[in-house]
XYZ file of C-alpha atoms in Angstrom:
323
model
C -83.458 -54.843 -2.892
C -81.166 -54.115 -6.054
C -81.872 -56.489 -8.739
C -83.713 -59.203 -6.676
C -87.760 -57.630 -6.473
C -90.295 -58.868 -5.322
C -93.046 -60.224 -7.471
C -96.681 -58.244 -6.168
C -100.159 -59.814 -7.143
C -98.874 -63.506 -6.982
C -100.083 -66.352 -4.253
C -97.638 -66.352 -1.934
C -99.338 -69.147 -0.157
C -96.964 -72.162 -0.762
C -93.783 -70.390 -1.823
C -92.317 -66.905 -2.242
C -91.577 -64.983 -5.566
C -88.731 -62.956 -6.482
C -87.088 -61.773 -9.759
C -83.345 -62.674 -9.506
C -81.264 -60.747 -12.741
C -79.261 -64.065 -13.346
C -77.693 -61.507 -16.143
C -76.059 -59.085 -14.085
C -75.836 -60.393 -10.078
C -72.058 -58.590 -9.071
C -70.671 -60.069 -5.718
C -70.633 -58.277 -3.078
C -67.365 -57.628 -0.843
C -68.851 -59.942 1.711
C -69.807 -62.885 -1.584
C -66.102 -62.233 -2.826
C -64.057 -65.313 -1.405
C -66.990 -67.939 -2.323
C -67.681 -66.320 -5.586
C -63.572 -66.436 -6.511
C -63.475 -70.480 -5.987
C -66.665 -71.218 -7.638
C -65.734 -69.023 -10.559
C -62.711 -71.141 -10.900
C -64.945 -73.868 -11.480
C -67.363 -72.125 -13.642
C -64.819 -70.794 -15.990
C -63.918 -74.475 -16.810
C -67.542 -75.515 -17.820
C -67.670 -73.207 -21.283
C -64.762 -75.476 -22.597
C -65.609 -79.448 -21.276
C -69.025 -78.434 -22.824
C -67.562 -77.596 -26.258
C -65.069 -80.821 -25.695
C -68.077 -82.939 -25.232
C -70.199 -81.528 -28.210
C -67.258 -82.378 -30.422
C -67.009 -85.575 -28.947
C -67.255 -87.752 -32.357
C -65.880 -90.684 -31.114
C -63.219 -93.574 -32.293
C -66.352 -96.360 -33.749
C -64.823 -96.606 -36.789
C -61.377 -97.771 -35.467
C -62.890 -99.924 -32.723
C -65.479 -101.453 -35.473
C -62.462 -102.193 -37.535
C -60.333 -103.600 -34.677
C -62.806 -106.226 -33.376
C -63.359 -107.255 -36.865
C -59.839 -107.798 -37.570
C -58.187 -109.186 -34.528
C -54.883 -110.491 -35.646
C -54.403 -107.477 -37.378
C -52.285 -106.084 -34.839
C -51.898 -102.086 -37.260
C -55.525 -102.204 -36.758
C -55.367 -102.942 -32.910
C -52.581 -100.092 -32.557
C -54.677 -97.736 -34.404
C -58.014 -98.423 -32.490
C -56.265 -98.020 -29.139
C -54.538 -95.050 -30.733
C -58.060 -93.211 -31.234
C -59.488 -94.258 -27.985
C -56.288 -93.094 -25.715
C -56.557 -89.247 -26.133
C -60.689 -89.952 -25.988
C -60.595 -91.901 -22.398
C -58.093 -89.061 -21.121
C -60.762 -86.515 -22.106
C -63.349 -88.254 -20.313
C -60.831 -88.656 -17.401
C -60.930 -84.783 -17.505
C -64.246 -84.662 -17.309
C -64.975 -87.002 -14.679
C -62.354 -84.647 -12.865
C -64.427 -81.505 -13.106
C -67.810 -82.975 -11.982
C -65.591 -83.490 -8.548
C -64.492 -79.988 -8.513
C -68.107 -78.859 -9.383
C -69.356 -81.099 -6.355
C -66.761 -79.275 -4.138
C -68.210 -75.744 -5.545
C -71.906 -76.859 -4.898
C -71.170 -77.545 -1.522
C -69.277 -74.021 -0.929
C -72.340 -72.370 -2.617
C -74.675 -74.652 -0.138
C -72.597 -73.449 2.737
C -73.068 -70.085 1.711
C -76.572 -69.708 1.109
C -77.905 -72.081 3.977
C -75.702 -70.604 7.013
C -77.089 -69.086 10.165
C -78.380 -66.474 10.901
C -80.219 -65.441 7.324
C -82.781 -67.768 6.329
C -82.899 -68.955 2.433
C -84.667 -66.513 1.299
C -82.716 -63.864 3.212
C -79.869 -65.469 1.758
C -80.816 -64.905 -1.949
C -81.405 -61.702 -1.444
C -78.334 -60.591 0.010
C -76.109 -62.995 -2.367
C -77.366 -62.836 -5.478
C -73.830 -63.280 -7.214
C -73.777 -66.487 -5.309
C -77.480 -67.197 -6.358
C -76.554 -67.070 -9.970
C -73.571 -69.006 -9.751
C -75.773 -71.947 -8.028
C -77.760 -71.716 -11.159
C -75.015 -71.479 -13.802
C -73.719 -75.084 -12.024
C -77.163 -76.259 -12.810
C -77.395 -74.791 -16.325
C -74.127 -76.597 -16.954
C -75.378 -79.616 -15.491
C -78.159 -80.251 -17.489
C -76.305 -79.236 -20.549
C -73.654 -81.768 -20.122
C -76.155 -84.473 -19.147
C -78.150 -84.101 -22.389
C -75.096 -83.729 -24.758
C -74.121 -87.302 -22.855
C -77.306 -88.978 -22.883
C -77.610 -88.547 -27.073
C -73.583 -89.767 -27.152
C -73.055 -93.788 -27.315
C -69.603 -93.175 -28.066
C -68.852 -92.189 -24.528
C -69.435 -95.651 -23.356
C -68.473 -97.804 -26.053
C -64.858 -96.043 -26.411
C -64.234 -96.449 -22.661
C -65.580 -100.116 -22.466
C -63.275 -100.558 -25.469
C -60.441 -98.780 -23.594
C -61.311 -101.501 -20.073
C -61.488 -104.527 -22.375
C -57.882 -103.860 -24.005
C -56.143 -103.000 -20.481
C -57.625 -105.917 -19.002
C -57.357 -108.683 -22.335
C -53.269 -106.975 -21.937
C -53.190 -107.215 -18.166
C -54.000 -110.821 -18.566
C -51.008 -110.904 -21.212
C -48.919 -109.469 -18.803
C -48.677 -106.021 -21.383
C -48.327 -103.028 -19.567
C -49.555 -100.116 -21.527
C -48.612 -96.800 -21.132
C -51.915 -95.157 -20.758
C -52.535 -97.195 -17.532
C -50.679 -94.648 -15.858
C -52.679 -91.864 -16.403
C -56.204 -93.755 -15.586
C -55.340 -96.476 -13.583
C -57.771 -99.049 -12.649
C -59.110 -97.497 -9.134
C -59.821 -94.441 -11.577
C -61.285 -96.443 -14.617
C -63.402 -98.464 -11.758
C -64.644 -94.787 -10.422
C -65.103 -93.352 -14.424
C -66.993 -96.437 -15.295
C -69.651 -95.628 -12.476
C -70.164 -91.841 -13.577
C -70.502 -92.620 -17.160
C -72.676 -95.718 -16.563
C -75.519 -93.200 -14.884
C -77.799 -91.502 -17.259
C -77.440 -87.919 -16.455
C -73.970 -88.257 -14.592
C -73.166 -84.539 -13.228
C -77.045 -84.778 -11.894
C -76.400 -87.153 -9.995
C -73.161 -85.930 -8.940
C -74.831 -82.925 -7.834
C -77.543 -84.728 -5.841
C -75.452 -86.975 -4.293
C -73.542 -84.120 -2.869
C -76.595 -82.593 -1.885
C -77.535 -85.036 -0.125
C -74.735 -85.380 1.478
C -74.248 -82.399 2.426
C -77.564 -82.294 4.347
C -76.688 -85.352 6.355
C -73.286 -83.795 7.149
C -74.665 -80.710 8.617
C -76.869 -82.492 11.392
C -77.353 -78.745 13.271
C -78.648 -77.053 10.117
C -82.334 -77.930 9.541
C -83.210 -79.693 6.198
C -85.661 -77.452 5.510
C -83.298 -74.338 4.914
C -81.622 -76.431 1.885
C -85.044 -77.363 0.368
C -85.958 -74.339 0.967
C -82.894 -72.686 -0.923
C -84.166 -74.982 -3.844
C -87.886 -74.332 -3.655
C -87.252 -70.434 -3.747
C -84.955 -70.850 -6.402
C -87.410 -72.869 -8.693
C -89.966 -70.093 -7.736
C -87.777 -67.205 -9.336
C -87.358 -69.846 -12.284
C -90.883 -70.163 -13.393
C -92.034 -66.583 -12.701
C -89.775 -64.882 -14.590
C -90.644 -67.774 -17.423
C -94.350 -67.367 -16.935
C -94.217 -63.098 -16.428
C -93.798 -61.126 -19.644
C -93.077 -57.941 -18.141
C -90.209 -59.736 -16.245
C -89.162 -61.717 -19.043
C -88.907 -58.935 -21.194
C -86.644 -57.598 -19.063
C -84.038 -60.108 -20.532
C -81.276 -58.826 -22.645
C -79.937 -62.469 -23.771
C -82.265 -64.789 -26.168
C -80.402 -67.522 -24.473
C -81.615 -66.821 -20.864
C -85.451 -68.403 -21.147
C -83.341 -71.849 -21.458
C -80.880 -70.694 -18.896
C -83.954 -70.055 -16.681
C -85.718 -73.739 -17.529
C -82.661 -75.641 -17.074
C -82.239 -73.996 -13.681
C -85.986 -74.942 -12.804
C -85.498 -78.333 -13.179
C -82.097 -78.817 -11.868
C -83.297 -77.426 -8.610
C -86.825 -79.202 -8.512
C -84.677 -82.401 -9.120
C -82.246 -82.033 -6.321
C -85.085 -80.989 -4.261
C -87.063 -83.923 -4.874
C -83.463 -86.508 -4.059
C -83.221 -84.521 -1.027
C -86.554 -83.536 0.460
C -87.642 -86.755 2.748
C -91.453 -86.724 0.354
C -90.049 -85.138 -2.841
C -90.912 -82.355 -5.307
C -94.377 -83.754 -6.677
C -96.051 -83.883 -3.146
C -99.309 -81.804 -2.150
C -97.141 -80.657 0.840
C -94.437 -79.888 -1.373
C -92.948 -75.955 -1.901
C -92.936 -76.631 -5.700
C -95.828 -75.869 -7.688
C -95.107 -78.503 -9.986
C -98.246 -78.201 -12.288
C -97.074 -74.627 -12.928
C -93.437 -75.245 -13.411
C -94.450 -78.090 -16.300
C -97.139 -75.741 -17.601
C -94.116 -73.099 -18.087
C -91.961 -75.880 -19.951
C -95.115 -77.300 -22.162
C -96.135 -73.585 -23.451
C -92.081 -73.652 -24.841
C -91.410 -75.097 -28.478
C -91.485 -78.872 -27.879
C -87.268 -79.305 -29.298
C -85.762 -77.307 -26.664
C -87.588 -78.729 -23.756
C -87.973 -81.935 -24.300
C -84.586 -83.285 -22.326
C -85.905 -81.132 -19.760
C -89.371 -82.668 -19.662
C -87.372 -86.052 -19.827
C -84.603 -85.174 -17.102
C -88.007 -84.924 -14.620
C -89.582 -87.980 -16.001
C -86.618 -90.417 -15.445
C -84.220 -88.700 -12.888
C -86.620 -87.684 -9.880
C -86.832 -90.319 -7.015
C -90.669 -89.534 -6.309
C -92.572 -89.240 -9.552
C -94.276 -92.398 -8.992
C -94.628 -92.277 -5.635
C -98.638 -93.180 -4.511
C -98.216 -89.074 -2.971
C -97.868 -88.092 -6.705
C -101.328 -86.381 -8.449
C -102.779 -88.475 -11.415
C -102.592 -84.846 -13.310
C -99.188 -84.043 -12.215
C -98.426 -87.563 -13.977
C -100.813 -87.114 -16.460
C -98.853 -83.806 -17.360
C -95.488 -85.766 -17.713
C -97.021 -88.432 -20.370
């Protein structure tokens, strides 16, 4: 089975448990053409994240502008600041549609006939891994965003200038490179909480309705086993010692709750259900047992970005865990 084994002495009851060596997955000759495009994508994600935890902002200028609004130096240096900042964010609105088109290849990959799910991640781990570097990414950007107000107050800064000029009959230069049809689309991603989540379960979704012959079952499925690997390797020390890179327990968590939150926007009852493949109670055990700073956007990301946490279906204890 190479570096995917099988985990002995656990209840296999509601879901099946496998070790998957996110470290060191190679592709395989039949993984190569997938793994090539999505690699593309992922080799992008290193640098928007750095871009976006450097992301200081232009308050200051924009303070000083609306403060001072026939000073017209002060105007030019406000939209000065903000110009280079909105094509940033341009850039990355850009990637979370190239990471949408990589999720879906992956999707494609590791839902198709004739292998079932589980066959699937066993054969493609390369593929496996990059499905869960998307989601490490994913929740990395989100939580960098969601502690930014910048973001939002330099582009609603940038709409309120084109528009106050567009009303002065000003064209301005930067209107060229995000034009309003893109602003209107950039001001929708950035307005959602944890954007590139729900990017990624929006394409999800879609890509289940799309694929009307392929059962919905082998996508949650994909997810379910996935979140499986996640939380035994977290909750195993002899598998978790088998880790070479301190960083990997957070690489493991992140992937845990990406997939239990796509699963739960895409399964028809959700993650949190009794008849759900999840075991939730042991994947937020896993998280609570972890030093409270580096899981708490985690704990958060399930609290407020899941579609059936409140659901009547939902355990008082489950909830009871996510107070």
């Amino acid at each position: 089975m190479g570096n995917l084994i099988k985990v002995l002495g656990k209840d296999l009851e509601n879901c099946p448990h496998f070790f998957l060596d996110f470290e060191n997955a190679q592709p395989t000759e039949a993984e190569t053409a997938v793994w090539n495009q999505v690699s593309a994508v992922l080799e992008e994600a290193h640098g928007i994240l750095a871009e976006l935890q450097s992301y200081n902002g232009a308050g200051q200028e924009i303070r000083e502008a609306i403060q001072n609004p026939g000073d017209l130096q002060l105007q030019e240096k406000a939209w000065n600041a903000v110009c280079p900042l909105v094509a940033k964010l341009k850039r990355f609105y850009e990637f979370s549609l190239r990471l949408e088109n990589a999720l879906r290849s992956l999707l494609e990959a590791l839902t198709s006939p004739p292998y079932a799910p589980m066959q699937h991640l066993e054969r493609e781990q390369a593929l496996a891994k990059q499905f869960a570097e998307i989601l490490h990414f994913t929740l990395s950007f989100d939580e960098l965003k969601m502690t930014n107000p910048a973001i939002q107050n330099d582009f609603s800064y940038y709409r309120r200038t084109i528009s106050r000029n567009r009303l002065n009959n000003q064209q301005l230069e930067a209107e060229n490179e995000v034009n309003n049809e893109m602003a209107n689309r950039m001001s929708l991603f950035y307005a959602e909480a944890t954007p590139m989540l729900k990017t990624l379960s929006n394409a999800t979704t879609k890509f289940v309705s799309e694929n009307k012959t392929l059962p919905i079952e082998d996508t949650t499925d994909c997810l379910s086993t996935m979140a499986c690997v996640c939380r035994v390797m977290l909750e195993t020390p002899e598998y978790r010692c088998r880790f070479t890179n301190t960083d990997t327990m957070l690489f493991c968590m992140r992937v845990m709750v990406g997939v239990i939150i796509l699963y739960d926007h895409v399964h028809p009852v959700g993650a949190f259900a009794k008849t759900s493949k999840i075991d939730m109670k042991g994947c937020i055990k896993v998280l609570k047992e972890q030093p409270s700073n580096s899981v708490e956007g985690l704990l958060n990301a399930l609290r407020y970005t899941t579609r059936h946490l409140n659901d009547d279906s939902t355990s008082k204890q489950i909830r009871a865990l996510l107070q």
